Amino acid sequence: MDKEKQTYILQVAGVAVFALLLLLPVMWYAKKAQSPEGYITAEQLKSFESDTAEFVERDEFSYNDLADNNPAGGGMRGKFSNIGSAIVSVNINNIVMMTPAEFESVGATPFSLMNTVMTNLNMPQVIEVVFDNEDVLKGFSTRKDVYEITSNYLKIYELVSSQDYAVDKFVNNPAVQGVLKNERLLRNLLKSKIMTYVFSTPAAKYYLSNPAKAKQLIANNQTLAPYLKNQSLKKILSEIPATRNAAAQVFD
């Protein structure tokens, strides 16, 4: 073998080894998938590639930062003494390293999901993976605040009919607005495991089974009323078996 060919083979081998080292974290994460769908699809993995991704470390942030819709940085953890638990924010840099317990914490800790959405609007695949993760769902479904609002349709009635500021604050949160403006992300989140769970809860079932009451409640709320004309929401909810019938009657 001549020296030029030998040099070429060594270069190719070097590139192959380097590529393998880059892929190891992704391969390790994909191997953890517990279902045929997997946590991350091949298409999503390809979409994760980015030359402009940044990782901003931020160790602490306050309750007011979150309450005022100021997102925490891209750091994985932040101290939040008010709830006695650390906020876990998922991003492109830490998603392949997170354990099942850490994913569960994302669902179980108030503001973690919202913060994850807010900091990944330019990387929607991260949001989609998080909302379709079984461990995140496990944590989310055990939260006391989630149980209180999804188990009692009167709690939702009280919030919406009273023009409670919490509704306006939630709907107009930059994270929620960002999702509403991205039809692909909106569709994937509404079809995610977390939203499938929400649609199956007692409160959701009540309003889905009583679309006339749901429409009247929404129409009388100044923040929600305009969304009765949102054709993207109507189209996507019409694709979901649990919400199809209600969508046809609720939206204009």
PDB file of C-alpha atoms in Angstrom:
ATOM      1  CA  MET A   1       0.000   0.000   0.000  1.00  0.00           C
ATOM      2  CA  ASP A   2       1.469   3.353  -1.029  1.00  0.00           C
ATOM      3  CA  LYS A   3       1.938   6.089   1.546  1.00  0.00           C
ATOM      4  CA  GLU A   4      -0.690   8.401  -0.003  1.00  0.00           C
ATOM      5  CA  LYS A   5      -3.419   5.744   0.218  1.00  0.00           C
ATOM      6  CA  GLN A   6      -2.393   4.861   3.784  1.00  0.00           C
ATOM      7  CA  THR A   7      -2.644   8.508   4.811  1.00  0.00           C
ATOM      8  CA  TYR A   8      -6.116   8.734   3.242  1.00  0.00           C
ATOM      9  CA  ILE A   9      -7.353   5.661   5.126  1.00  0.00           C
ATOM     10  CA  LEU A  10      -6.057   7.039   8.418  1.00  0.00           C
ATOM     11  CA  GLN A  11      -7.848  10.346   7.801  1.00  0.00           C
ATOM     12  CA  VAL A  12     -11.140   8.584   7.064  1.00  0.00           C
ATOM     13  CA  ALA A  13     -10.745   6.456  10.191  1.00  0.00           C
ATOM     14  CA  GLY A  14     -10.064   9.553  12.262  1.00  0.00           C
ATOM     15  CA  VAL A  15     -13.216  11.265  11.002  1.00  0.00           C
ATOM     16  CA  ALA A  16     -15.256   8.116  11.720  1.00  0.00           C
ATOM     17  CA  VAL A  17     -13.987   7.917  15.307  1.00  0.00           C
ATOM     18  CA  PHE A  18     -14.730  11.612  15.887  1.00  0.00           C
ATOM     19  CA  ALA A  19     -18.267  11.198  14.514  1.00  0.00           C
ATOM     20  CA  LEU A  20     -18.840   8.198  16.779  1.00  0.00           C
ATOM     21  CA  LEU A  21     -17.764  10.176  19.845  1.00  0.00           C
ATOM     22  CA  LEU A  22     -20.255  12.910  18.932  1.00  0.00           C
ATOM     23  CA  LEU A  23     -23.071  10.398  18.488  1.00  0.00           C
ATOM     24  CA  LEU A  24     -22.505   8.386  21.672  1.00  0.00           C
ATOM     25  CA  PRO A  25     -24.658  10.639  23.920  1.00  0.00           C
ATOM     26  CA  VAL A  26     -27.494  10.550  21.369  1.00  0.00           C
ATOM     27  CA  MET A  27     -27.239   6.766  20.984  1.00  0.00           C
ATOM     28  CA  TRP A  28     -27.264   6.374  24.779  1.00  0.00           C
ATOM     29  CA  TYR A  29     -30.379   8.510  25.099  1.00  0.00           C
ATOM     30  CA  ALA A  30     -32.220   6.817  22.256  1.00  0.00           C
ATOM     31  CA  LYS A  31     -31.472   3.431  23.841  1.00  0.00           C
ATOM     32  CA  LYS A  32     -33.453   4.499  26.915  1.00  0.00           C
ATOM     33  CA  ALA A  33     -36.698   4.652  24.920  1.00  0.00           C
ATOM     34  CA  GLN A  34     -39.368   2.568  26.597  1.00  0.00           C
ATOM     35  CA  SER A  35     -41.826   2.377  23.703  1.00  0.00           C
ATOM     36  CA  PRO A  36     -41.773   1.837  19.943  1.00  0.00           C
ATOM     37  CA  GLU A  37     -42.235   5.550  19.359  1.00  0.00           C
ATOM     38  CA  GLY A  38     -39.191   6.328  21.490  1.00  0.00           C
ATOM     39  CA  TYR A  39     -38.418   9.564  23.277  1.00  0.00           C
ATOM     40  CA  ILE A  40     -36.783  11.100  20.201  1.00  0.00           C
ATOM     41  CA  THR A  41     -37.493  10.147  16.624  1.00  0.00           C
ATOM     42  CA  ALA A  42     -34.821   9.979  13.942  1.00  0.00           C
ATOM     43  CA  GLU A  43     -36.346  13.040  12.297  1.00  0.00           C
ATOM     44  CA  GLN A  44     -36.234  14.996  15.550  1.00  0.00           C
ATOM     45  CA  LEU A  45     -32.629  13.998  16.201  1.00  0.00           C
ATOM     46  CA  LYS A  46     -31.660  15.303  12.785  1.00  0.00           C
ATOM     47  CA  SER A  47     -33.481  18.545  13.507  1.00  0.00           C
ATOM     48  CA  PHE A  48     -31.547  18.988  16.747  1.00  0.00           C
ATOM     49  CA  GLU A  49     -28.401  19.828  14.811  1.00  0.00           C
ATOM     50  CA  SER A  50     -27.692  23.515  15.165  1.00  0.00           C
ATOM     51  CA  ASP A  51     -24.633  25.683  14.667  1.00  0.00           C
ATOM     52  CA  THR A  52     -26.132  28.507  16.684  1.00  0.00           C
ATOM     53  CA  ALA A  53     -27.271  26.699  19.835  1.00  0.00           C
ATOM     54  CA  GLU A  54     -26.155  28.470  22.998  1.00  0.00           C
ATOM     55  CA  PHE A  55     -25.964  27.269  26.548  1.00  0.00           C
ATOM     56  CA  VAL A  56     -26.413  29.944  29.203  1.00  0.00           C
ATOM     57  CA  GLU A  57     -25.747  28.895  32.764  1.00  0.00           C
ATOM     58  CA  ARG A  58     -27.861  30.477  35.471  1.00  0.00           C
ATOM     59  CA  ASP A  59     -27.886  29.022  38.943  1.00  0.00           C
ATOM     60  CA  GLU A  60     -30.561  31.055  40.685  1.00  0.00           C
ATOM     61  CA  PHE A  61     -33.687  32.967  39.802  1.00  0.00           C
ATOM     62  CA  SER A  62     -36.529  34.303  41.844  1.00  0.00           C
ATOM     63  CA  TYR A  63     -40.251  33.647  42.017  1.00  0.00           C
ATOM     64  CA  ASN A  64     -40.830  37.134  40.593  1.00  0.00           C
ATOM     65  CA  ASP A  65     -38.696  36.335  37.543  1.00  0.00           C
ATOM     66  CA  LEU A  66     -41.046  33.483  36.708  1.00  0.00           C
ATOM     67  CA  ALA A  67     -44.250  35.238  37.717  1.00  0.00           C
ATOM     68  CA  ASP A  68     -43.360  38.184  35.460  1.00  0.00           C
ATOM     69  CA  ASN A  69     -42.661  35.866  32.519  1.00  0.00           C
ATOM     70  CA  ASN A  70     -38.917  36.474  32.582  1.00  0.00           C
ATOM     71  CA  PRO A  71     -37.525  33.074  31.587  1.00  0.00           C
ATOM     72  CA  ALA A  72     -34.652  31.561  33.462  1.00  0.00           C
ATOM     73  CA  GLY A  73     -31.527  30.936  31.456  1.00  0.00           C
ATOM     74  CA  GLY A  74     -30.698  27.705  29.719  1.00  0.00           C
ATOM     75  CA  GLY A  75     -29.196  26.180  32.835  1.00  0.00           C
ATOM     76  CA  MET A  76     -30.582  22.828  33.886  1.00  0.00           C
ATOM     77  CA  ARG A  77     -31.314  23.796  37.463  1.00  0.00           C
ATOM     78  CA  GLY A  78     -32.301  26.870  39.387  1.00  0.00           C
ATOM     79  CA  LYS A  79     -32.966  27.248  43.106  1.00  0.00           C
ATOM     80  CA  PHE A  80     -36.551  28.154  43.903  1.00  0.00           C
ATOM     81  CA  SER A  81     -36.990  28.105  47.663  1.00  0.00           C
ATOM     82  CA  ASN A  82     -40.657  29.158  47.532  1.00  0.00           C
ATOM     83  CA  ILE A  83     -41.686  25.682  46.404  1.00  0.00           C
ATOM     84  CA  GLY A  84     -38.852  23.798  48.082  1.00  0.00           C
ATOM     85  CA  SER A  85     -37.726  22.304  44.803  1.00  0.00           C
ATOM     86  CA  ALA A  86     -35.329  23.109  41.996  1.00  0.00           C
ATOM     87  CA  ILE A  87     -36.674  24.183  38.634  1.00  0.00           C
ATOM     88  CA  VAL A  88     -35.458  21.773  35.984  1.00  0.00           C
ATOM     89  CA  SER A  89     -35.402  23.323  32.532  1.00  0.00           C
ATOM     90  CA  VAL A  90     -34.706  20.998  29.638  1.00  0.00           C
ATOM     91  CA  ASN A  91     -32.669  22.225  26.675  1.00  0.00           C
ATOM     92  CA  ILE A  92     -30.712  20.859  23.722  1.00  0.00           C
ATOM     93  CA  ASN A  93     -27.553  20.694  25.826  1.00  0.00           C
ATOM     94  CA  ASN A  94     -28.822  18.616  28.737  1.00  0.00           C
ATOM     95  CA  ILE A  95     -31.642  16.518  27.266  1.00  0.00           C
ATOM     96  CA  VAL A  96     -29.410  13.555  26.443  1.00  0.00           C
ATOM     97  CA  MET A  97     -28.002  13.467  29.972  1.00  0.00           C
ATOM     98  CA  MET A  98     -31.206  13.639  31.998  1.00  0.00           C
ATOM     99  CA  THR A  99     -32.259  10.667  34.091  1.00  0.00           C
ATOM    100  CA  PRO A 100     -35.851   9.402  34.414  1.00  0.00           C
ATOM    101  CA  ALA A 101     -35.995  11.014  37.878  1.00  0.00           C
ATOM    102  CA  GLU A 102     -34.974  14.376  36.420  1.00  0.00           C
ATOM    103  CA  PHE A 103     -37.590  14.115  33.678  1.00  0.00           C
ATOM    104  CA  GLU A 104     -40.161  13.309  36.354  1.00  0.00           C
ATOM    105  CA  SER A 105     -39.078  16.425  38.224  1.00  0.00           C
ATOM    106  CA  VAL A 106     -39.780  18.516  35.121  1.00  0.00           C
ATOM    107  CA  GLY A 107     -43.407  17.431  35.238  1.00  0.00           C
ATOM    108  CA  ALA A 108     -43.735  17.585  39.016  1.00  0.00           C
ATOM    109  CA  THR A 109     -42.241  21.023  39.621  1.00  0.00           C
ATOM    110  CA  PRO A 110     -44.351  24.152  39.018  1.00  0.00           C
ATOM    111  CA  PHE A 111     -42.974  26.389  36.237  1.00  0.00           C
ATOM    112  CA  SER A 112     -40.587  23.726  34.883  1.00  0.00           C
ATOM    113  CA  LEU A 113     -42.737  22.916  31.861  1.00  0.00           C
ATOM    114  CA  MET A 114     -43.510  26.573  31.152  1.00  0.00           C
ATOM    115  CA  ASN A 115     -39.858  27.487  31.533  1.00  0.00           C
ATOM    116  CA  THR A 116     -38.843  24.647  29.218  1.00  0.00           C
ATOM    117  CA  VAL A 117     -41.299  25.847  26.576  1.00  0.00           C
ATOM    118  CA  MET A 118     -40.194  29.470  26.910  1.00  0.00           C
ATOM    119  CA  THR A 119     -36.500  28.696  26.485  1.00  0.00           C
ATOM    120  CA  ASN A 120     -36.968  26.311  23.556  1.00  0.00           C
ATOM    121  CA  LEU A 121     -39.356  28.099  21.203  1.00  0.00           C
ATOM    122  CA  ASN A 122     -36.535  28.157  18.651  1.00  0.00           C
ATOM    123  CA  MET A 123     -35.926  24.432  19.232  1.00  0.00           C
ATOM    124  CA  PRO A 124     -39.478  22.986  19.252  1.00  0.00           C
ATOM    125  CA  GLN A 125     -38.247  19.379  19.055  1.00  0.00           C
ATOM    126  CA  VAL A 126     -37.061  19.661  22.669  1.00  0.00           C
ATOM    127  CA  ILE A 127     -40.533  20.785  23.785  1.00  0.00           C
ATOM    128  CA  GLU A 128     -42.216  17.988  21.848  1.00  0.00           C
ATOM    129  CA  VAL A 129     -39.969  15.323  23.373  1.00  0.00           C
ATOM    130  CA  VAL A 130     -40.576  16.636  26.898  1.00  0.00           C
ATOM    131  CA  PHE A 131     -44.384  16.714  26.536  1.00  0.00           C
ATOM    132  CA  ASP A 132     -44.357  13.177  25.126  1.00  0.00           C
ATOM    133  CA  ASN A 133     -42.124  11.726  27.838  1.00  0.00           C
ATOM    134  CA  GLU A 134     -43.642   9.116  30.194  1.00  0.00           C
ATOM    135  CA  ASP A 135     -41.557  10.247  33.175  1.00  0.00           C
ATOM    136  CA  VAL A 136     -42.580  13.888  32.706  1.00  0.00           C
ATOM    137  CA  LEU A 137     -46.215  12.773  32.552  1.00  0.00           C
ATOM    138  CA  LYS A 138     -45.757  10.746  35.728  1.00  0.00           C
ATOM    139  CA  GLY A 139     -44.555  13.831  37.595  1.00  0.00           C
ATOM    140  CA  PHE A 140     -47.184  16.116  36.059  1.00  0.00           C
ATOM    141  CA  SER A 141     -50.103  13.839  36.922  1.00  0.00           C
ATOM    142  CA  THR A 142     -49.110  13.690  40.609  1.00  0.00           C
ATOM    143  CA  ARG A 143     -49.051  17.457  41.138  1.00  0.00           C
ATOM    144  CA  LYS A 144     -51.584  18.778  43.632  1.00  0.00           C
ATOM    145  CA  ASP A 145     -52.382  21.898  41.583  1.00  0.00           C
ATOM    146  CA  VAL A 146     -52.946  19.800  38.462  1.00  0.00           C
ATOM    147  CA  TYR A 147     -55.247  17.451  40.353  1.00  0.00           C
ATOM    148  CA  GLU A 148     -57.282  20.306  41.830  1.00  0.00           C
ATOM    149  CA  ILE A 149     -58.100  21.846  38.462  1.00  0.00           C
ATOM    150  CA  THR A 150     -58.508  18.659  36.418  1.00  0.00           C
ATOM    151  CA  SER A 151     -60.657  16.772  38.909  1.00  0.00           C
ATOM    152  CA  ASN A 152     -63.329  19.434  39.413  1.00  0.00           C
ATOM    153  CA  TYR A 153     -65.088  21.150  36.483  1.00  0.00           C
ATOM    154  CA  LEU A 154     -66.406  23.798  38.912  1.00  0.00           C
ATOM    155  CA  LYS A 155     -62.840  24.983  39.556  1.00  0.00           C
ATOM    156  CA  ILE A 156     -62.447  25.742  35.853  1.00  0.00           C
ATOM    157  CA  TYR A 157     -65.877  27.397  35.781  1.00  0.00           C
ATOM    158  CA  GLU A 158     -64.877  29.612  38.699  1.00  0.00           C
ATOM    159  CA  LEU A 159     -61.586  30.657  37.087  1.00  0.00           C
ATOM    160  CA  VAL A 160     -63.032  31.413  33.661  1.00  0.00           C
ATOM    161  CA  SER A 161     -66.391  32.946  34.622  1.00  0.00           C
ATOM    162  CA  SER A 162     -64.855  35.269  37.216  1.00  0.00           C
ATOM    163  CA  GLN A 163     -62.508  36.789  34.616  1.00  0.00           C
ATOM    164  CA  ASP A 164     -59.683  35.698  36.905  1.00  0.00           C
ATOM    165  CA  TYR A 165     -56.435  37.456  35.971  1.00  0.00           C
ATOM    166  CA  ALA A 166     -54.651  34.091  36.125  1.00  0.00           C
ATOM    167  CA  VAL A 167     -56.380  33.074  32.885  1.00  0.00           C
ATOM    168  CA  ASP A 168     -55.250  36.215  31.074  1.00  0.00           C
ATOM    169  CA  LYS A 169     -51.745  35.861  32.456  1.00  0.00           C
ATOM    170  CA  PHE A 170     -51.486  32.245  31.332  1.00  0.00           C
ATOM    171  CA  VAL A 171     -52.892  32.745  27.831  1.00  0.00           C
ATOM    172  CA  ASN A 172     -50.751  35.809  27.174  1.00  0.00           C
ATOM    173  CA  ASN A 173     -47.588  34.243  28.560  1.00  0.00           C
ATOM    174  CA  PRO A 174     -44.894  34.453  25.844  1.00  0.00           C
ATOM    175  CA  ALA A 175     -44.468  30.678  26.038  1.00  0.00           C
ATOM    176  CA  VAL A 176     -48.156  30.008  25.344  1.00  0.00           C
ATOM    177  CA  GLN A 177     -48.305  32.643  22.614  1.00  0.00           C
ATOM    178  CA  GLY A 178     -45.195  31.154  21.037  1.00  0.00           C
ATOM    179  CA  VAL A 179     -46.879  27.753  20.847  1.00  0.00           C
ATOM    180  CA  LEU A 180     -50.104  29.220  19.435  1.00  0.00           C
ATOM    181  CA  LYS A 181     -48.145  30.871  16.623  1.00  0.00           C
ATOM    182  CA  ASN A 182     -46.414  27.626  15.615  1.00  0.00           C
ATOM    183  CA  GLU A 183     -49.005  25.251  14.149  1.00  0.00           C
ATOM    184  CA  ARG A 184     -46.664  22.270  14.011  1.00  0.00           C
ATOM    185  CA  LEU A 185     -45.667  22.682  17.654  1.00  0.00           C
ATOM    186  CA  LEU A 186     -49.283  23.331  18.688  1.00  0.00           C
ATOM    187  CA  ARG A 187     -50.422  20.156  16.915  1.00  0.00           C
ATOM    188  CA  ASN A 188     -47.713  17.985  18.464  1.00  0.00           C
ATOM    189  CA  LEU A 189     -48.345  19.330  21.963  1.00  0.00           C
ATOM    190  CA  LEU A 190     -52.122  18.873  21.731  1.00  0.00           C
ATOM    191  CA  LYS A 191     -51.483  15.277  20.647  1.00  0.00           C
ATOM    192  CA  SER A 192     -48.791  14.673  23.262  1.00  0.00           C
ATOM    193  CA  LYS A 193     -49.023  12.264  26.194  1.00  0.00           C
ATOM    194  CA  ILE A 194     -49.472  15.119  28.659  1.00  0.00           C
ATOM    195  CA  MET A 195     -52.448  16.595  26.772  1.00  0.00           C
ATOM    196  CA  THR A 196     -53.917  13.130  26.147  1.00  0.00           C
ATOM    197  CA  TYR A 197     -53.873  12.722  29.920  1.00  0.00           C
ATOM    198  CA  VAL A 198     -55.470  16.161  30.450  1.00  0.00           C
ATOM    199  CA  PHE A 199     -58.285  15.387  27.998  1.00  0.00           C
ATOM    200  CA  SER A 200     -59.048  12.202  29.961  1.00  0.00           C
ATOM    201  CA  THR A 201     -59.470  13.912  33.336  1.00  0.00           C
ATOM    202  CA  PRO A 202     -62.938  14.443  34.896  1.00  0.00           C
ATOM    203  CA  ALA A 203     -63.044  18.213  34.370  1.00  0.00           C
ATOM    204  CA  ALA A 204     -61.997  17.970  30.726  1.00  0.00           C
ATOM    205  CA  LYS A 205     -64.450  15.151  30.069  1.00  0.00           C
ATOM    206  CA  TYR A 206     -67.282  17.243  31.530  1.00  0.00           C
ATOM    207  CA  TYR A 207     -66.692  20.156  29.152  1.00  0.00           C
ATOM    208  CA  LEU A 208     -65.946  17.921  26.167  1.00  0.00           C
ATOM    209  CA  SER A 209     -69.252  16.173  26.818  1.00  0.00           C
ATOM    210  CA  ASN A 210     -71.076  19.503  27.210  1.00  0.00           C
ATOM    211  CA  PRO A 211     -69.731  21.620  24.324  1.00  0.00           C
ATOM    212  CA  ALA A 212     -72.590  24.143  24.522  1.00  0.00           C
ATOM    213  CA  LYS A 213     -71.695  24.953  28.128  1.00  0.00           C
ATOM    214  CA  ALA A 214     -68.010  25.054  27.251  1.00  0.00           C
ATOM    215  CA  LYS A 215     -68.644  27.498  24.395  1.00  0.00           C
ATOM    216  CA  GLN A 216     -70.811  29.758  26.557  1.00  0.00           C
ATOM    217  CA  LEU A 217     -68.165  29.807  29.287  1.00  0.00           C
ATOM    218  CA  ILE A 218     -65.411  30.669  26.811  1.00  0.00           C
ATOM    219  CA  ALA A 219     -67.508  33.260  24.971  1.00  0.00           C
ATOM    220  CA  ASN A 220     -68.136  35.158  28.204  1.00  0.00           C
ATOM    221  CA  ASN A 221     -64.426  35.429  29.021  1.00  0.00           C
ATOM    222  CA  GLN A 222     -62.791  38.443  27.377  1.00  0.00           C
ATOM    223  CA  THR A 223     -59.407  36.737  27.109  1.00  0.00           C
ATOM    224  CA  LEU A 224     -60.622  33.414  25.729  1.00  0.00           C
ATOM    225  CA  ALA A 225     -63.517  34.555  23.501  1.00  0.00           C
ATOM    226  CA  PRO A 226     -61.315  35.532  20.497  1.00  0.00           C
ATOM    227  CA  TYR A 227     -59.932  31.989  20.341  1.00  0.00           C
ATOM    228  CA  LEU A 228     -63.359  30.641  19.354  1.00  0.00           C
ATOM    229  CA  LYS A 229     -62.446  31.902  15.887  1.00  0.00           C
ATOM    230  CA  ASN A 230     -58.988  30.312  15.879  1.00  0.00           C
ATOM    231  CA  GLN A 231     -59.086  27.963  12.900  1.00  0.00           C
ATOM    232  CA  SER A 232     -55.754  26.298  13.724  1.00  0.00           C
ATOM    233  CA  LEU A 233     -57.068  25.217  17.112  1.00  0.00           C
ATOM    234  CA  LYS A 234     -60.321  24.032  15.554  1.00  0.00           C
ATOM    235  CA  LYS A 235     -58.494  22.070  12.854  1.00  0.00           C
ATOM    236  CA  ILE A 236     -56.073  20.352  15.231  1.00  0.00           C
ATOM    237  CA  LEU A 237     -58.649  19.533  17.914  1.00  0.00           C
ATOM    238  CA  SER A 238     -60.872  18.096  15.173  1.00  0.00           C
ATOM    239  CA  GLU A 239     -58.086  15.591  14.436  1.00  0.00           C
ATOM    240  CA  ILE A 240     -58.063  14.255  18.007  1.00  0.00           C
ATOM    241  CA  PRO A 241     -60.709  11.606  18.842  1.00  0.00           C
ATOM    242  CA  ALA A 242     -61.242  12.894  22.393  1.00  0.00           C
ATOM    243  CA  THR A 243     -61.909  16.469  21.275  1.00  0.00           C
ATOM    244  CA  ARG A 244     -63.318  16.018  17.742  1.00  0.00           C
ATOM    245  CA  ASN A 245     -67.028  16.290  18.562  1.00  0.00           C
ATOM    246  CA  ALA A 246     -66.609  19.202  20.941  1.00  0.00           C
ATOM    247  CA  ALA A 247     -64.389  21.119  18.494  1.00  0.00           C
ATOM    248  CA  ALA A 248     -67.094  20.967  15.828  1.00  0.00           C
ATOM    249  CA  GLN A 249     -69.591  22.624  18.190  1.00  0.00           C
ATOM    250  CA  VAL A 250     -67.415  24.978  20.222  1.00  0.00           C
ATOM    251  CA  PHE A 251     -65.509  26.849  17.515  1.00  0.00           C
ATOM    252  CA  ASP A 252     -67.136  29.346  15.172  1.00  0.00           C
TER     253      ASP A 252
END
